[in-house]
Tab-separated table of C-alpha atoms and ligand atoms in Angstrom:
chain	number	residue	atom	x	y	z
A	3	MET	CA	0.000	0.000	0.000
A	4	THR	CA	1.246	3.513	-0.805
A	5	ARG	CA	2.439	5.463	2.220
A	6	GLN	CA	1.791	9.193	2.045
A	7	TYR	CA	3.905	11.846	3.754
A	8	ARG	CA	3.623	15.587	3.722
A	9	ILE	CA	7.124	17.066	3.699
A	10	THR	CA	7.798	20.764	4.247
A	11	LEU	CA	10.860	21.934	2.340
A	12	LEU	CA	12.801	24.929	3.648
A	13	PRO	CA	15.473	25.827	1.071
A	14	GLY	CA	16.639	28.941	2.957
A	15	ASP	CA	19.617	30.842	1.622
A	16	GLY	CA	22.955	30.521	-0.177
A	17	ILE	CA	23.564	26.983	-1.426
A	18	GLY	CA	20.337	25.842	0.271
A	19	PRO	CA	18.091	25.853	-2.821
A	20	GLU	CA	20.762	24.050	-4.908
A	21	ILE	CA	21.351	21.143	-2.531
A	22	LEU	CA	17.672	20.775	-1.697
A	23	ALA	CA	16.638	20.601	-5.382
A	24	VAL	CA	19.041	17.691	-5.925
A	25	THR	CA	17.707	15.924	-2.835
A	26	VAL	CA	14.051	16.319	-3.798
A	27	ASP	CA	14.665	14.703	-7.201
A	28	ILE	CA	16.271	11.754	-5.439
A	29	LEU	CA	13.419	11.427	-2.944
A	30	LYS	CA	10.899	11.475	-5.800
A	31	LEU	CA	12.707	8.596	-7.483
A	32	ILE	CA	12.931	6.575	-4.271
A	33	GLY	CA	9.239	7.276	-3.695
A	34	THR	CA	8.258	5.762	-7.031
A	35	GLN	CA	10.555	2.796	-6.425
A	36	LEU	CA	9.252	2.012	-2.926
A	37	ASP	CA	5.649	3.105	-3.258
A	38	ILE	CA	5.997	6.209	-1.099
A	39	ASP	CA	3.992	9.288	-2.031
A	40	PHE	CA	5.900	12.374	-0.863
A	41	GLN	CA	3.806	15.510	-0.962
A	42	PHE	CA	6.243	18.399	-0.945
A	43	GLN	CA	5.352	21.923	0.098
A	44	GLU	CA	7.841	24.774	0.260
A	45	ALA	CA	8.109	27.617	2.764
A	46	LEU	CA	10.349	30.568	3.613
A	47	ILE	CA	12.941	30.754	6.374
A	48	GLY	CA	16.088	32.772	7.080
A	49	GLY	CA	17.322	35.616	4.896
A	50	SER	CA	14.950	34.903	2.039
A	51	ALA	CA	12.056	35.107	4.505
A	52	ILE	CA	13.397	38.404	5.873
A	53	ASP	CA	13.529	39.823	2.353
A	54	GLU	CA	9.932	38.827	1.611
A	55	THR	CA	8.200	39.233	4.946
A	56	GLY	CA	10.568	41.076	7.282
A	57	LYS	CA	10.741	38.048	9.591
A	58	PRO	CA	13.210	35.143	9.667
A	59	LEU	CA	10.436	32.674	10.559
A	60	PRO	CA	7.036	33.774	9.219
A	61	LYS	CA	4.004	32.397	11.074
A	62	GLU	CA	2.825	30.620	7.922
A	63	THR	CA	6.090	28.677	7.752
A	64	LEU	CA	5.808	27.414	11.309
A	65	GLN	CA	2.182	26.459	10.760
A	66	MET	CA	2.995	24.586	7.564
A	67	CYS	CA	5.806	22.728	9.360
A	68	ARG	CA	3.515	21.780	12.239
A	69	ASN	CA	1.031	20.308	9.775
A	70	SER	CA	3.591	18.090	8.086
A	71	ASP	CA	5.142	14.690	8.750
A	72	ALA	CA	8.706	15.941	8.473
A	73	VAL	CA	10.631	19.113	7.717
A	74	LEU	CA	13.642	19.092	5.423
A	75	LEU	CA	15.739	22.222	5.877
A	76	ALA	CA	18.786	23.223	3.816
A	77	ALA	CA	20.644	26.195	5.343
A	78	ILE	CA	20.122	29.813	6.260
A	79	GLY	CA	22.202	32.970	6.524
A	80	GLY	CA	24.487	35.169	4.489
A	81	TYR	CA	26.547	38.358	4.534
A	82	LYS	CA	23.572	40.453	3.466
A	83	TRP	CA	21.742	39.909	6.752
A	84	ASP	CA	24.761	39.815	9.117
A	85	ASN	CA	24.296	43.321	10.485
A	86	LEU	CA	20.585	43.225	11.273
A	87	PRO	CA	19.478	43.339	14.931
A	88	ARG	CA	19.492	39.867	16.540
A	89	GLU	CA	15.709	39.346	16.412
A	90	GLN	CA	15.751	39.908	12.647
A	91	ARG	CA	18.766	37.723	11.889
A	92	PRO	CA	18.393	34.476	9.890
A	93	GLU	CA	19.834	32.445	12.822
A	94	THR	CA	16.956	33.649	14.992
A	95	GLY	CA	14.626	31.858	12.571
A	96	LEU	CA	16.545	28.647	13.143
A	97	LEU	CA	16.302	28.875	16.935
A	98	ALA	CA	12.624	29.811	16.617
A	99	ILE	CA	11.719	26.820	14.464
A	100	ARG	CA	13.491	24.409	16.831
A	101	ALA	CA	11.636	25.933	19.767
A	102	GLY	CA	8.354	26.184	17.817
A	103	LEU	CA	8.406	22.482	16.973
A	104	ASN	CA	9.675	21.578	20.461
A	105	LEU	CA	12.687	19.782	19.037
A	106	PHE	CA	14.649	18.942	22.147
A	107	ALA	CA	16.886	16.179	20.769
A	108	ASN	CA	19.572	16.741	18.169
A	109	LEU	CA	21.167	13.679	16.603
A	110	ARG	CA	24.440	14.140	14.764
A	111	PRO	CA	26.269	11.157	13.354
A	112	ALA	CA	30.010	11.309	12.758
A	113	THR	CA	30.816	8.364	10.569
A	114	ILE	CA	34.086	7.834	8.806
A	115	LEU	CA	33.373	6.640	5.290
A	116	PRO	CA	36.201	4.397	4.100
A	117	GLN	CA	36.246	6.290	0.797
A	118	LEU	CA	36.966	9.579	2.584
A	119	ILE	CA	39.341	8.433	5.295
A	120	ASP	CA	42.102	10.714	4.001
A	121	ALA	CA	39.881	13.773	4.509
A	122	SER	CA	40.285	13.456	8.296
A	123	SER	CA	42.977	15.500	9.989
A	124	LEU	CA	43.723	12.503	12.238
A	125	LYS	CA	45.751	9.440	11.276
A	126	PRO	CA	43.810	6.811	9.302
A	127	GLU	CA	44.450	4.125	11.949
A	128	ILE	CA	42.855	6.356	14.616
A	129	VAL	CA	39.708	7.198	12.645
A	130	GLU	CA	39.149	4.044	10.609
A	131	GLY	CA	35.800	2.529	11.555
A	132	VAL	CA	34.651	5.523	13.648
A	133	ASP	CA	30.852	5.593	13.849
A	134	ILE	CA	29.564	7.934	16.545
A	135	MET	CA	26.123	9.389	17.194
A	136	VAL	CA	26.029	12.511	19.353
A	137	VAL	CA	22.651	13.098	21.003
A	138	ARG	CA	22.572	16.728	22.145
A	139	GLU	CA	19.868	18.355	24.255
A	140	LEU	CA	18.710	21.302	22.183
A	141	THR	CA	16.110	23.427	23.941
A	142	GLY	CA	17.411	23.749	27.501
A	143	GLY	CA	20.635	24.318	29.416
A	144	ILE	CA	22.721	27.461	29.373
A	145	TYR	CA	21.424	28.752	26.021
A	146	PHE	CA	17.947	29.199	27.455
A	147	GLY	CA	18.319	29.336	31.279
A	148	GLU	CA	17.217	32.417	33.205
A	149	PRO	CA	18.445	34.840	34.409
A	150	LYS	CA	20.491	35.873	31.430
A	151	GLY	CA	21.743	39.183	30.144
A	152	ILE	CA	24.322	41.871	30.771
A	153	PHE	CA	23.568	43.676	34.010
A	154	GLU	CA	25.110	46.647	35.734
A	155	THR	CA	26.446	45.990	39.232
A	156	GLU	CA	26.329	48.441	42.166
A	157	THR	CA	29.786	49.714	41.232
A	158	GLY	CA	28.683	50.419	37.665
A	159	GLU	CA	30.712	47.514	36.332
A	160	LYS	CA	28.888	45.339	33.789
A	161	ARG	CA	28.334	41.649	34.517
A	162	GLY	CA	27.338	39.070	31.887
A	163	VAL	CA	25.148	36.256	33.128
A	164	ASN	CA	23.857	32.978	31.721
A	165	THR	CA	22.325	30.168	33.702
A	166	MET	CA	22.807	26.484	33.156
A	167	ALA	CA	19.672	24.738	34.380
A	168	TYR	CA	17.949	21.440	33.658
A	169	ARG	CA	14.729	20.052	35.066
A	170	GLU	CA	14.422	16.329	35.768
A	171	SER	CA	11.832	15.998	33.015
A	172	GLU	CA	14.141	17.635	30.472
A	173	ILE	CA	16.956	15.246	31.359
A	174	ASP	CA	14.674	12.214	31.313
A	175	ARG	CA	13.267	12.871	27.849
A	176	ILE	CA	16.667	13.389	26.212
A	177	ALA	CA	18.071	10.358	28.065
A	178	LYS	CA	15.173	8.277	26.721
A	179	VAL	CA	16.000	9.308	23.133
A	180	ALA	CA	19.663	8.494	23.781
A	181	PHE	CA	19.024	5.049	25.316
A	182	GLU	CA	16.688	4.167	22.445
A	183	THR	CA	19.212	5.408	19.889
A	184	ALA	CA	21.946	3.315	21.539
A	185	GLN	CA	19.630	0.296	21.427
A	186	LYS	CA	19.280	0.713	17.644
A	187	ARG	CA	23.070	0.923	17.350
A	188	SER	CA	25.694	-1.083	19.254
A	189	GLY	CA	24.138	-0.700	22.725
A	190	LYS	CA	26.841	1.567	24.170
A	191	LEU	CA	25.947	4.952	25.646
A	192	CYS	CA	28.312	7.505	27.158
A	193	SER	CA	26.780	10.388	29.088
A	194	VAL	CA	28.951	13.508	29.211
A	195	ASP	CA	28.693	16.116	31.968
A	196	LYS	CA	30.750	18.150	34.412
A	197	ALA	CA	29.383	16.602	37.582
A	198	ASN	CA	32.633	17.149	39.490
A	199	VAL	CA	31.973	20.913	39.423
A	200	LEU	CA	28.384	21.665	38.378
A	201	ASP	CA	25.263	20.858	40.398
A	202	VAL	CA	23.172	20.814	37.244
A	203	SER	CA	25.489	18.103	35.925
A	204	GLN	CA	25.154	16.084	39.142
A	205	LEU	CA	21.392	16.012	38.642
A	206	TRP	CA	21.967	15.065	34.975
A	207	ARG	CA	24.207	12.166	36.027
A	208	ASP	CA	21.801	10.948	38.732
A	209	ARG	CA	18.808	10.899	36.337
A	210	VAL	CA	20.670	9.227	33.480
A	211	THR	CA	22.036	6.600	35.891
A	212	SER	CA	18.614	5.835	37.324
A	213	MET	CA	17.114	5.550	33.851
A	214	ALA	CA	19.687	2.920	32.903
A	215	GLU	CA	17.718	0.316	34.909
A	216	LYS	CA	15.035	0.409	32.215
A	217	TYR	CA	17.580	-0.377	29.510
A	218	PRO	CA	19.539	-3.437	30.689
A	219	ASP	CA	20.705	-4.038	27.112
A	220	VAL	CA	22.529	-0.681	27.023
A	221	GLU	CA	25.969	-0.348	28.595
A	222	LEU	CA	26.108	3.111	30.201
A	223	SER	CA	29.290	5.027	31.027
A	224	HIS	CA	29.949	8.600	32.155
A	225	LEU	CA	32.710	11.039	31.253
A	226	TYR	CA	33.500	14.589	32.300
A	227	VAL	CA	33.326	16.892	29.304
A	228	ASP	CA	37.018	17.829	29.352
A	229	ASN	CA	38.009	14.166	29.304
A	230	ALA	CA	35.407	13.417	26.620
A	231	ALA	CA	36.906	16.097	24.348
A	232	MET	CA	40.331	14.550	24.858
A	233	GLN	CA	39.138	10.987	24.275
A	234	LEU	CA	37.315	12.006	21.087
A	235	VAL	CA	40.566	12.968	19.404
A	236	ARG	CA	42.725	10.362	21.203
A	237	GLU	CA	40.675	7.216	20.637
A	238	PRO	CA	37.344	8.024	18.958
A	239	LYS	CA	36.529	4.365	18.289
A	240	GLN	CA	35.689	3.845	21.979
A	241	PHE	CA	32.451	5.812	21.449
A	242	ASP	CA	29.176	4.691	19.984
A	243	THR	CA	26.321	6.917	21.249
A	244	ILE	CA	27.090	10.042	23.303
A	245	VAL	CA	24.407	11.990	25.183
A	246	THR	CA	25.015	15.429	26.598
A	247	GLY	CA	23.525	18.850	27.313
A	248	ASN	CA	23.175	21.794	24.972
A	249	LEU	CA	26.505	23.590	25.456
A	250	PHE	CA	28.716	20.510	25.746
A	251	GLY	CA	26.869	18.936	22.821
A	252	ASP	CA	27.367	21.994	20.644
A	253	ILE	CA	31.123	21.754	21.107
A	254	LEU	CA	31.564	17.969	21.135
A	255	SER	CA	29.374	17.381	18.081
A	256	ASP	CA	31.519	19.808	16.076
A	257	ALA	CA	34.688	18.102	17.294
A	258	ALA	CA	33.241	14.669	16.447
A	259	ALA	CA	32.139	15.983	13.058
A	260	MET	CA	35.630	17.146	12.215
A	261	LEU	CA	36.946	13.610	12.742
A	262	THR	CA	35.327	12.970	9.396
A	263	GLY	CA	37.086	15.997	7.895
A	264	SER	CA	34.329	17.075	5.544
A	265	ILE	CA	31.566	19.441	6.569
A	266	GLY	CA	29.742	18.890	3.261
A	267	MET	CA	29.037	15.277	4.294
A	268	LEU	CA	27.378	15.716	7.686
A	269	PRO	CA	23.628	15.350	8.270
A	270	SER	CA	21.592	15.949	11.433
A	271	ALA	CA	18.166	15.265	12.860
A	272	SER	CA	16.256	17.234	15.480
A	273	LEU	CA	13.412	15.392	17.149
A	274	GLY	CA	10.631	16.145	19.578
A	275	LEU	CA	8.164	13.856	21.329
A	276	GLU	CA	5.922	13.902	18.270
A	277	LYS	CA	6.171	14.547	14.545
A	278	PRO	CA	7.467	16.450	12.703
A	279	GLY	CA	11.209	16.175	13.143
A	280	LEU	CA	13.550	18.602	11.406
A	281	PHE	CA	16.337	17.245	9.223
A	282	GLU	CA	19.194	19.427	7.998
A	283	PRO	CA	22.856	19.395	7.068
A	284	VAL	CA	25.313	20.494	9.734
A	285	HIS	CA	26.953	23.042	7.440
A	286	GLY	CA	25.707	26.565	6.791
A	287	SER	CA	24.636	28.351	3.633
A	288	ALA	CA	28.204	28.623	2.248
A	289	PRO	CA	27.654	32.065	0.688
A	290	ASP	CA	31.184	31.935	-0.753
A	291	ILE	CA	30.165	29.245	-3.258
A	292	ALA	CA	26.417	29.899	-3.579
A	293	GLY	CA	24.949	29.903	-7.091
A	294	GLN	CA	28.079	28.361	-8.629
A	295	ASP	CA	27.026	24.711	-8.721
A	296	LYS	CA	29.980	23.873	-6.444
A	297	ALA	CA	28.149	22.751	-3.297
A	298	ASN	CA	28.334	19.199	-2.039
A	299	PRO	CA	24.713	17.994	-1.796
A	300	LEU	CA	25.565	14.812	0.138
A	301	ALA	CA	24.977	16.199	3.655
A	302	GLN	CA	21.514	17.234	2.502
A	303	VAL	CA	20.902	13.850	0.881
A	304	LEU	CA	22.061	12.086	4.057
A	305	SER	CA	19.766	14.377	6.073
A	306	ALA	CA	16.922	13.092	3.904
A	307	ALA	CA	18.068	9.555	4.779
A	308	MET	CA	17.860	10.478	8.483
A	309	MET	CA	14.373	11.858	7.811
A	310	LEU	CA	13.362	8.536	6.309
A	311	ARG	CA	14.877	6.497	9.174
A	312	TYR	CA	14.142	8.602	12.270
A	313	GLY	CA	11.248	10.772	11.104
A	314	LEU	CA	9.148	8.470	8.928
A	315	ASN	CA	10.283	4.994	9.966
A	316	GLU	CA	11.162	4.155	6.365
A	317	ALA	CA	14.401	2.305	7.110
A	318	LYS	CA	14.516	0.519	3.769
A	319	ALA	CA	14.391	3.770	1.822
A	320	ALA	CA	16.996	5.308	4.159
A	321	THR	CA	19.405	2.441	3.606
A	322	ARG	CA	18.894	2.638	-0.150
A	323	LEU	CA	19.799	6.332	-0.104
A	324	GLU	CA	22.860	5.827	2.113
A	325	LYS	CA	24.112	2.996	-0.082
A	326	ALA	CA	23.763	5.183	-3.191
A	327	VAL	CA	25.935	7.845	-1.534
A	328	LEU	CA	28.605	5.279	-0.656
A	329	GLU	CA	28.471	3.903	-4.181
A	330	ALA	CA	28.889	7.376	-5.749
A	331	LEU	CA	31.976	7.898	-3.596
A	332	ALA	CA	33.249	4.404	-4.379
A	333	GLN	CA	32.932	5.228	-8.090
A	334	GLY	CA	35.239	8.186	-7.443
A	335	TYR	CA	32.819	11.120	-7.772
A	336	ARG	CA	33.774	14.111	-5.617
A	337	THR	CA	32.628	17.711	-5.242
A	338	GLY	CA	35.347	20.312	-4.666
A	339	ASP	CA	35.271	20.150	-0.852
A	340	ILE	CA	36.166	16.437	-0.775
A	341	MET	CA	38.194	16.268	-3.972
A	342	SER	CA	41.461	14.353	-3.946
A	343	GLN	CA	43.938	13.264	-6.564
A	344	GLY	CA	42.713	10.810	-9.179
A	345	MET	CA	39.021	11.337	-8.380
A	346	LYS	CA	36.310	12.597	-10.753
A	347	SER	CA	35.393	16.203	-10.031
A	348	VAL	CA	31.662	16.991	-10.252
A	349	GLY	CA	29.395	19.887	-9.350
A	350	CYS	CA	26.261	19.822	-7.225
A	351	LYS	CA	23.859	18.933	-10.054
A	352	ALA	CA	26.138	16.307	-11.542
A	353	MET	CA	26.529	14.613	-8.155
A	354	GLY	CA	22.733	14.446	-8.031
A	355	GLU	CA	22.645	12.869	-11.485
A	356	VAL	CA	25.214	10.275	-10.426
A	357	LEU	CA	23.008	9.335	-7.457
A	358	LEU	CA	19.915	9.090	-9.671
A	359	ARG	CA	21.783	6.848	-12.097
A	360	ILE	CA	22.991	4.590	-9.269
A	361	LEU	CA	19.496	4.358	-7.795
A	362	GLU	CA	18.019	3.498	-11.192
A	363	SER	CA	20.549	0.771	-11.926
B	27	NAD	P1	29.364	27.307	6.312
B	27	NAD	O1	29.138	25.932	6.805
B	27	NAD	O2	28.294	27.914	5.501
B	27	NAD	O3	30.721	27.338	5.439
B	27	NAD	C1	31.999	27.009	5.964
B	27	NAD	C2	32.923	26.582	4.811
B	27	NAD	O4	32.525	25.289	4.358
B	27	NAD	C3	32.822	27.493	3.593
B	27	NAD	O5	34.091	27.590	2.983
B	27	NAD	C4	31.869	26.785	2.660
B	27	NAD	O6	32.076	27.048	1.287
B	27	NAD	C5	32.144	25.320	2.998
B	27	NAD	N1	30.945	24.494	2.842
B	27	NAD	C6	29.882	24.437	3.665
B	27	NAD	N2	28.956	23.597	3.203
B	27	NAD	C7	29.445	23.110	2.051
B	27	NAD	C8	28.935	22.194	1.078
B	27	NAD	N3	27.736	21.604	1.205
B	27	NAD	N4	29.701	21.932	0.003
B	27	NAD	C9	30.906	22.492	-0.162
B	27	NAD	N5	31.435	23.355	0.721
B	27	NAD	C10	30.710	23.680	1.817
B	27	NAD	O7	29.689	28.201	7.596
B	27	NAD	P2	29.981	29.770	7.722
B	27	NAD	O8	30.784	30.218	6.548
B	27	NAD	O9	30.499	29.943	9.086
B	27	NAD	O10	28.554	30.450	7.672
B	27	NAD	C11	27.946	30.956	6.476
B	27	NAD	C12	26.517	31.337	6.817
B	27	NAD	O11	25.798	30.173	7.181
B	27	NAD	C13	26.401	32.303	8.003
B	27	NAD	O12	25.395	33.233	7.709
B	27	NAD	C14	26.004	31.405	9.157
B	27	NAD	O13	25.282	32.068	10.146
B	27	NAD	C15	25.158	30.380	8.441
B	27	NAD	N6	25.048	29.087	9.125
B	27	NAD	C16	23.849	28.456	9.021
B	27	NAD	C17	23.693	27.205	9.567
B	27	NAD	C18	22.376	26.519	9.375
B	27	NAD	O14	21.622	26.891	8.503
B	27	NAD	N7	22.103	25.482	10.124
B	27	NAD	C19	24.757	26.576	10.221
B	27	NAD	C20	25.993	27.236	10.272
B	27	NAD	C21	26.131	28.504	9.719
């Protein structure tokens, strides 16, 4: 029987429209092959939304996203909007959509593809076989805690304040996502905190530890964030799934991502308790190469694979997409960002055509 999904597309700015167009063509093909009826609808976000409506996240966009089964976002931002006040900046639209859809869990895989092992800045023997999933809490912690701001003290000196705070319920729901993610992978979960110094981290550690009883098939460990950062570059293969708070996750997921050496290859998923999830590449809008058919569309394509797996429960379609990406790399096709000697250089559109050809064969 045909499965029907309503997908909201948010092309955004810069290279966004280019990489999303390639991805949509691929999804359409997979849909016809696997009897999936994707109903795509497009909406504005970021700089392009500011230009048309004055707001980085128009109300209509949020409403359309809420009424869909999944949201596929490309990237937002660009020089043109860099000097606007914060509430009118493209990035504000990104924070607003995450909050508006209550997306509290961010999943970022860092997988070393054998074809791209030389792209890593670490030695091949250190990174070979690395396959990490960072589960980052996204809507709490120090980025949102109150009080925050820059205040004047009694002496007239300014004092900047942010507050790192987590409620038990916030920790429990992200821990649940992390335990379930670890179950789908190799069953190893490492929780990262700073419980030796921070009270908020002690509560984090206590809750995660008590939740472990419900998941006897998951092996739980804990690391302090400073040690975790060190271990990630020293011996990354020891990690499978990592769960951590907003600030630590922001930093560690970038460090884990760079193990792979290629920002144009990295997808992400942001999930809430209910649909829709938001699926987007880790990279930004790359204004320096926008409109030149130079962008690597693979992070966007792999984000669509995460949408299929984690957002729509279409694992077969996700695997098919991931295999096509591996096959394109195995056949030697490379965009500029991952190009190396002896490989076949292609642009964004041509990479899409290679994937379509592989999927059709
Ligand atoms: P960026 O990720 O856009 O670019 C960093 C470098 O990587 C650039 O040299 C770029 O050309 C390259 N690059 C990125 N994606 C690529 C791809 N798919 N293929 C080939 N090369 C790629 O980061 P930045 O330069 O710091 O930011 C540019 C804009 O993007 C800013 O306005 C920033 O705020 C925004 N941004 C948006 C997001 C998002 O939409 N989630 C994330 C990060 C940055």
